[in-house]
Tab-separated table of N, CA and C in Angstrom:
chain	number	residue	atom	x	y	z
A	1	UNK	N	-16.333	-62.557	166.371
A	1	UNK	CA	-15.666	-63.010	165.210
A	1	UNK	C	-14.173	-63.116	165.487
A	2	UNK	N	-13.600	-64.211	165.081
A	2	UNK	CA	-12.202	-64.494	165.309
A	2	UNK	C	-11.405	-64.259	164.037
A	3	UNK	N	-10.263	-63.566	164.186
A	3	UNK	CA	-9.386	-63.383	163.018
A	3	UNK	C	-8.119	-64.198	163.224
A	4	UNK	N	-7.705	-64.816	162.204
A	4	UNK	CA	-6.479	-65.620	162.253
A	4	UNK	C	-5.298	-64.746	161.834
A	5	UNK	N	-4.463	-64.424	162.795
A	5	UNK	CA	-3.248	-63.667	162.479
A	5	UNK	C	-2.039	-64.516	162.834
A	6	UNK	N	-1.083	-64.463	162.003
A	6	UNK	CA	0.136	-65.241	162.212
A	6	UNK	C	1.240	-64.295	162.675
A	7	UNK	N	1.870	-64.615	163.766
A	7	UNK	CA	2.955	-63.787	164.304
A	7	UNK	C	4.319	-64.420	164.049
A	8	UNK	N	4.523	-64.941	162.878
A	8	UNK	CA	5.812	-65.527	162.525
A	8	UNK	C	6.815	-64.409	162.261
A	9	UNK	N	7.968	-64.521	162.939
A	9	UNK	CA	9.018	-63.544	162.658
A	9	UNK	C	10.241	-64.302	162.156
A	10	UNK	N	10.959	-63.711	161.270
A	10	UNK	CA	12.130	-64.356	160.697
A	10	UNK	C	12.531	-63.667	159.410
A	11	UNK	N	13.563	-64.189	158.802
A	11	UNK	CA	14.064	-63.618	157.563
A	11	UNK	C	13.641	-64.493	156.395
A	12	UNK	N	13.392	-63.845	155.293
A	12	UNK	CA	13.057	-64.599	154.091
A	12	UNK	C	14.347	-65.048	153.418
A	13	UNK	N	14.234	-65.950	152.511
A	13	UNK	CA	15.391	-66.457	151.788
A	13	UNK	C	16.079	-65.342	151.007
A	14	UNK	N	15.319	-64.441	150.445
A	14	UNK	CA	15.878	-63.330	149.667
A	14	UNK	C	16.710	-62.421	150.572
A	15	UNK	N	16.219	-62.134	151.764
A	15	UNK	CA	16.964	-61.282	152.685
A	15	UNK	C	18.281	-61.929	153.100
A	16	UNK	N	18.250	-63.216	153.358
A	16	UNK	CA	19.474	-63.930	153.741
A	16	UNK	C	20.464	-63.950	152.580
A	17	UNK	N	19.977	-64.150	151.360
A	17	UNK	CA	20.860	-64.161	150.190
A	17	UNK	C	21.501	-62.790	149.976
A	18	UNK	N	20.774	-61.720	150.223
A	18	UNK	CA	21.328	-60.371	150.072
A	18	UNK	C	22.440	-60.142	151.092
A	19	UNK	N	22.223	-60.559	152.329
A	19	UNK	CA	23.243	-60.406	153.360
A	19	UNK	C	24.490	-61.208	153.006
A	20	UNK	N	24.329	-62.430	152.548
A	20	UNK	CA	25.467	-63.261	152.153
A	20	UNK	C	26.213	-62.622	150.982
A	21	UNK	N	25.504	-62.060	150.033
A	21	UNK	CA	26.144	-61.397	148.888
A	21	UNK	C	26.943	-60.175	149.340
A	22	UNK	N	26.412	-59.412	150.266
A	22	UNK	CA	27.126	-58.233	150.766
A	22	UNK	C	28.393	-58.660	151.512
A	23	UNK	N	28.297	-59.688	152.331
A	23	UNK	CA	29.477	-60.182	153.050
A	23	UNK	C	30.530	-60.693	152.070
A	24	UNK	N	30.104	-61.395	151.040
A	24	UNK	CA	31.035	-61.877	150.014
A	24	UNK	C	31.717	-60.736	149.286
A	25	UNK	N	30.984	-59.679	148.984
A	25	UNK	CA	31.548	-58.515	148.306
A	25	UNK	C	32.579	-57.827	149.198
A	26	UNK	N	32.257	-57.660	150.463
A	26	UNK	CA	33.209	-57.044	151.387
A	26	UNK	C	34.472	-57.889	151.545
A	27	UNK	N	34.320	-59.203	151.593
A	27	UNK	CA	35.480	-60.090	151.693
A	27	UNK	C	36.341	-60.000	150.436
A	28	UNK	N	35.702	-59.911	149.273
A	28	UNK	CA	36.446	-59.817	148.012
A	28	UNK	C	37.257	-58.525	147.943
A	29	UNK	N	36.792	-57.492	148.597
A	29	UNK	CA	37.521	-56.223	148.625
A	29	UNK	C	38.620	-56.256	149.680
A	30	UNK	N	38.337	-56.840	150.834
A	30	UNK	CA	39.255	-56.763	151.972
A	30	UNK	C	40.435	-57.726	151.887
A	31	UNK	N	40.241	-58.933	151.403
A	31	UNK	CA	41.303	-59.950	151.433
A	31	UNK	C	42.549	-59.528	150.646
A	32	UNK	N	42.445	-58.986	149.437
A	32	UNK	CA	43.670	-58.546	148.756
A	32	UNK	C	44.415	-57.448	149.519
A	33	UNK	N	43.671	-56.574	150.204
A	33	UNK	CA	44.329	-55.526	150.986
A	33	UNK	C	45.083	-56.117	152.175
A	34	UNK	N	44.536	-57.153	152.795
A	34	UNK	CA	45.230	-57.808	153.898
A	34	UNK	C	46.513	-58.475	153.407
A	35	UNK	N	46.458	-59.101	152.249
A	35	UNK	CA	47.641	-59.770	151.691
A	35	UNK	C	48.724	-58.740	151.377
A	36	UNK	N	48.317	-57.614	150.803
A	36	UNK	CA	49.277	-56.563	150.473
A	36	UNK	C	49.900	-55.984	151.741
A	37	UNK	N	49.094	-55.758	152.758
A	37	UNK	CA	49.609	-55.223	154.019
A	37	UNK	C	50.579	-56.203	154.673
A	38	UNK	N	50.281	-57.482	154.586
A	38	UNK	CA	51.172	-58.503	155.170
A	38	UNK	C	52.510	-58.526	154.435
A	39	UNK	N	52.482	-58.462	153.124
A	39	UNK	CA	53.706	-58.462	152.329
A	39	UNK	C	54.548	-57.228	152.633
A	40	UNK	N	53.902	-56.083	152.731
A	40	UNK	CA	54.617	-54.846	153.046
A	40	UNK	C	55.255	-54.923	154.430
A	41	UNK	N	54.539	-55.461	155.388
A	41	UNK	CA	55.073	-55.589	156.746
A	41	UNK	C	56.268	-56.539	156.780
A	42	UNK	N	56.199	-57.636	156.029
A	42	UNK	CA	57.322	-58.578	155.977
A	42	UNK	C	58.549	-57.924	155.349
A	43	UNK	N	58.337	-57.138	154.299
A	43	UNK	CA	59.448	-56.459	153.637
A	43	UNK	C	60.105	-55.461	154.577
A	44	UNK	N	59.301	-54.680	155.274
A	44	UNK	CA	59.856	-53.684	156.194
A	44	UNK	C	60.585	-54.344	157.358
A	45	UNK	N	60.070	-55.457	157.862
A	45	UNK	CA	60.744	-56.169	158.949
A	45	UNK	C	62.080	-56.736	158.474
A	46	UNK	N	62.127	-57.245	157.266
A	46	UNK	CA	63.358	-57.796	156.722
A	46	UNK	C	64.400	-56.691	156.523
A	47	UNK	N	63.986	-55.554	156.009
A	47	UNK	CA	64.912	-54.437	155.810
A	47	UNK	C	65.450	-53.951	157.158
A	48	UNK	N	64.593	-53.923	158.186
A	48	UNK	CA	65.052	-53.542	159.525
A	48	UNK	C	66.085	-54.545	160.038
A	49	UNK	N	65.871	-55.836	159.776
A	49	UNK	CA	66.847	-56.856	160.171
A	49	UNK	C	68.172	-56.662	159.440
A	50	UNK	N	68.090	-56.329	158.138
A	50	UNK	CA	69.316	-56.102	157.363
A	50	UNK	C	70.078	-54.893	157.899
A	51	UNK	N	69.353	-53.854	158.312
A	51	UNK	CA	70.011	-52.676	158.894
A	51	UNK	C	70.684	-53.040	160.214
A	52	UNK	N	70.015	-53.873	161.010
A	52	UNK	CA	70.596	-54.321	162.274
A	52	UNK	C	71.865	-55.139	162.015
A	53	UNK	N	71.809	-56.023	161.024
A	53	UNK	CA	72.998	-56.819	160.670
A	53	UNK	C	74.138	-55.927	160.208
A	54	UNK	N	73.832	-54.957	159.353
A	54	UNK	CA	74.869	-54.074	158.840
A	54	UNK	C	75.483	-53.243	159.962
A	55	UNK	N	74.648	-52.756	160.872
A	55	UNK	CA	75.173	-51.993	162.007
A	55	UNK	C	76.074	-52.837	162.888
A	56	UNK	N	75.687	-54.091	163.120
A	56	UNK	CA	76.512	-54.990	163.926
A	56	UNK	C	77.846	-55.273	163.230
A	57	UNK	N	77.807	-55.465	161.923
A	57	UNK	CA	79.049	-55.720	161.170
A	57	UNK	C	79.966	-54.500	161.237
A	58	UNK	N	79.401	-53.307	161.069
A	58	UNK	CA	80.222	-52.093	161.092
A	58	UNK	C	80.835	-51.879	162.475
A	59	UNK	N	80.059	-52.115	163.520
A	59	UNK	CA	80.576	-51.958	164.885
A	59	UNK	C	81.650	-53.004	165.173
A	60	UNK	N	81.397	-54.243	164.757
A	60	UNK	CA	82.377	-55.317	164.931
A	60	UNK	C	83.679	-54.973	164.200
A	61	UNK	N	83.555	-54.486	162.965
A	61	UNK	CA	84.739	-54.159	162.171
A	61	UNK	C	85.524	-53.013	162.813
A	62	UNK	N	84.821	-52.028	163.333
A	62	UNK	CA	85.494	-50.888	163.957
A	62	UNK	C	86.232	-51.313	165.226
A	63	UNK	N	85.594	-52.095	166.063
A	63	UNK	CA	86.197	-52.500	167.330
A	63	UNK	C	87.296	-53.545	167.154
A	64	UNK	N	87.266	-54.289	166.054
A	64	UNK	CA	88.294	-55.304	165.801
A	64	UNK	C	89.306	-54.866	164.757
A	65	UNK	N	89.315	-53.574	164.439
A	65	UNK	CA	90.282	-52.965	163.510
A	65	UNK	C	90.319	-53.672	162.154
A	66	UNK	N	89.135	-53.937	161.611
A	66	UNK	CA	89.021	-54.545	160.276
A	66	UNK	C	88.947	-53.428	159.235
A	67	UNK	N	89.395	-53.719	158.043
A	67	UNK	CA	89.311	-52.739	156.966
A	67	UNK	C	88.057	-53.005	156.135
A	68	UNK	N	87.744	-52.099	155.234
A	68	UNK	CA	86.547	-52.225	154.407
A	68	UNK	C	86.621	-53.413	153.458
A	69	UNK	N	87.837	-53.897	153.189
A	69	UNK	CA	87.993	-55.020	152.252
A	69	UNK	C	88.062	-56.372	152.946
A	70	UNK	N	88.041	-56.391	154.272
A	70	UNK	CA	88.059	-57.662	155.006
A	70	UNK	C	86.722	-58.382	154.842
A	71	UNK	N	86.773	-59.704	154.904
A	71	UNK	CA	85.550	-60.499	154.801
A	71	UNK	C	85.106	-60.935	156.193
A	72	UNK	N	83.866	-61.383	156.274
A	72	UNK	CA	83.317	-61.835	157.540
A	72	UNK	C	82.265	-62.902	157.267
A	73	UNK	N	81.877	-63.615	158.313
A	73	UNK	CA	80.821	-64.622	158.220
A	73	UNK	C	79.757	-64.292	159.257
A	74	UNK	N	78.502	-64.451	158.891
A	74	UNK	CA	77.416	-64.163	159.825
A	74	UNK	C	77.365	-65.152	160.978
A	75	UNK	N	78.042	-66.272	160.852
A	75	UNK	CA	78.045	-67.275	161.918
A	75	UNK	C	79.179	-67.062	162.906
A	76	UNK	N	80.012	-66.058	162.676
A	76	UNK	CA	81.128	-65.769	163.575
A	76	UNK	C	80.578	-65.379	164.946
A	77	UNK	N	81.005	-66.075	165.984
A	77	UNK	CA	80.461	-65.831	167.327
A	77	UNK	C	80.819	-64.446	167.848
A	78	UNK	N	81.969	-63.913	167.457
A	78	UNK	CA	82.318	-62.565	167.920
A	78	UNK	C	81.429	-61.527	167.255
A	79	UNK	N	81.004	-61.785	166.032
A	79	UNK	CA	80.091	-60.869	165.343
A	79	UNK	C	78.675	-60.983	165.919
A	80	UNK	N	78.238	-62.179	166.226
A	80	UNK	CA	76.888	-62.379	166.769
A	80	UNK	C	76.718	-61.689	168.116
A	81	UNK	N	77.806	-61.457	168.830
A	81	UNK	CA	77.719	-60.770	170.114
A	81	UNK	C	77.235	-59.327	169.946
A	82	UNK	N	77.366	-58.764	168.757
A	82	UNK	CA	76.937	-57.394	168.498
A	82	UNK	C	75.460	-57.304	168.111
A	83	UNK	N	74.822	-58.437	167.949
A	83	UNK	CA	73.391	-58.458	167.607
A	83	UNK	C	72.566	-58.568	168.878
A	84	UNK	N	71.370	-58.022	168.834
A	84	UNK	CA	70.482	-58.089	169.988
A	84	UNK	C	70.131	-59.550	170.264
A	85	UNK	N	70.413	-59.990	171.460
A	85	UNK	CA	70.130	-61.373	171.823
A	85	UNK	C	71.162	-62.364	171.314
A	86	UNK	N	72.187	-61.875	170.640
A	86	UNK	CA	73.253	-62.727	170.088
A	86	UNK	C	72.719	-63.815	169.158
A	87	UNK	N	71.602	-63.538	168.498
A	87	UNK	CA	71.035	-64.482	167.535
A	87	UNK	C	70.888	-63.803	166.182
A	88	UNK	N	71.094	-64.570	165.148
A	88	UNK	CA	70.909	-64.062	163.791
A	88	UNK	C	69.421	-63.857	163.543
A	89	UNK	N	69.005	-62.664	163.093
A	89	UNK	CA	67.578	-62.451	162.840
A	89	UNK	C	67.060	-63.341	161.713
A	90	UNK	N	65.738	-63.496	161.660
A	90	UNK	CA	65.098	-64.366	160.678
A	90	UNK	C	64.183	-63.518	159.794
A	91	UNK	N	64.250	-63.743	158.489
A	91	UNK	CA	63.363	-63.061	157.552
A	91	UNK	C	61.952	-63.624	157.705
A	92	UNK	N	60.948	-62.743	157.821
A	92	UNK	CA	59.568	-63.170	158.005
A	92	UNK	C	58.969	-63.802	156.751
A	93	UNK	N	59.599	-63.563	155.603
A	93	UNK	CA	59.097	-64.116	154.340
A	93	UNK	C	59.848	-65.396	153.961
A	94	UNK	N	60.438	-66.057	154.936
A	94	UNK	CA	61.172	-67.322	154.755
A	94	UNK	C	62.428	-67.189	153.910
A	95	UNK	N	62.997	-66.014	153.883
A	95	UNK	CA	64.270	-65.828	153.194
A	95	UNK	C	65.421	-66.125	154.134
A	96	UNK	N	66.622	-66.159	153.588
A	96	UNK	CA	67.812	-66.350	154.415
A	96	UNK	C	68.761	-65.188	154.170
A	97	UNK	N	69.520	-64.855	155.192
A	97	UNK	CA	70.456	-63.744	155.101
A	97	UNK	C	71.838	-64.259	154.735
A	98	UNK	N	72.541	-63.459	153.953
A	98	UNK	CA	73.905	-63.789	153.559
A	98	UNK	C	74.779	-62.581	153.825
A	99	UNK	N	76.018	-62.845	154.209
A	99	UNK	CA	76.971	-61.771	154.462
A	99	UNK	C	77.345	-61.104	153.149
A	100	UNK	N	77.696	-59.828	153.246
A	100	UNK	CA	78.224	-59.143	152.070
A	100	UNK	C	79.594	-59.706	151.749
A	101	UNK	N	80.089	-59.436	150.568
A	101	UNK	CA	81.396	-59.973	150.173
A	101	UNK	C	82.506	-59.407	151.065
A	102	UNK	N	82.355	-58.157	151.482
A	102	UNK	CA	83.341	-57.509	152.350
A	102	UNK	C	82.596	-56.741	153.436
A	103	UNK	N	83.350	-56.146	154.349
A	103	UNK	CA	82.751	-55.360	155.427
A	103	UNK	C	81.982	-54.170	154.857
A	104	UNK	N	82.469	-53.595	153.769
A	104	UNK	CA	81.805	-52.420	153.193
A	104	UNK	C	80.554	-52.770	152.394
A	105	UNK	N	80.367	-54.037	152.038
A	105	UNK	CA	79.175	-54.451	151.282
A	105	UNK	C	78.025	-54.757	152.240
A	106	UNK	N	76.808	-54.465	151.801
A	106	UNK	CA	75.635	-54.701	152.635
A	106	UNK	C	75.270	-56.189	152.669
A	107	UNK	N	74.741	-56.664	153.801
A	107	UNK	CA	74.206	-58.034	153.833
A	107	UNK	C	72.980	-58.121	152.937
A	108	UNK	N	72.655	-59.313	152.497
A	108	UNK	CA	71.544	-59.488	151.567
A	108	UNK	C	70.549	-60.538	152.064
A	109	UNK	N	69.365	-60.518	151.465
A	109	UNK	CA	68.326	-61.517	151.742
A	109	UNK	C	68.008	-62.217	150.429
A	110	UNK	N	67.608	-63.474	150.500
A	110	UNK	CA	67.326	-64.232	149.286
A	110	UNK	C	65.963	-63.886	148.669
A	111	UNK	N	65.111	-63.166	149.376
A	111	UNK	CA	63.794	-62.797	148.849
A	111	UNK	C	63.949	-61.527	148.004
A	112	UNK	N	63.373	-61.527	146.804
A	112	UNK	CA	63.463	-60.379	145.914
A	112	UNK	C	62.762	-59.175	146.535
A	113	UNK	N	63.408	-58.026	146.449
A	113	UNK	CA	62.839	-56.795	146.990
A	113	UNK	C	63.258	-56.499	148.407
A	114	UNK	N	63.874	-57.466	149.069
A	114	UNK	CA	64.343	-57.257	150.440
A	114	UNK	C	65.811	-56.835	150.388
A	115	UNK	N	66.059	-55.576	150.111
A	115	UNK	CA	67.421	-55.064	150.016
A	115	UNK	C	67.544	-53.742	150.749
A	116	UNK	N	68.768	-53.452	151.170
A	116	UNK	CA	69.046	-52.153	151.791
A	116	UNK	C	69.174	-51.093	150.728
């Protein structure tokens, strides 16, 4: 006597739908956390750049006998020599840096929340 047995292996539609639903749920949880982590990293990098700019301005002012009320420009070539690589750093969040009104004022970024 012969028995007909089928050796089909594979996943059913229900099993595939469950896996897709689980992956979608994990993505819905993970993506906002990635966005938040990226924003936090950009903010911290910008603040580090502002600290580097402020340190360069203070060193430049000290070595060039400037007072706290003197003004400066970030494009000044003598000031850029005090920055690493002699280049003005770039904000990762597409902001731009501006010099403080005086040597004693901190440089600023145009992105909200990016302040010293």
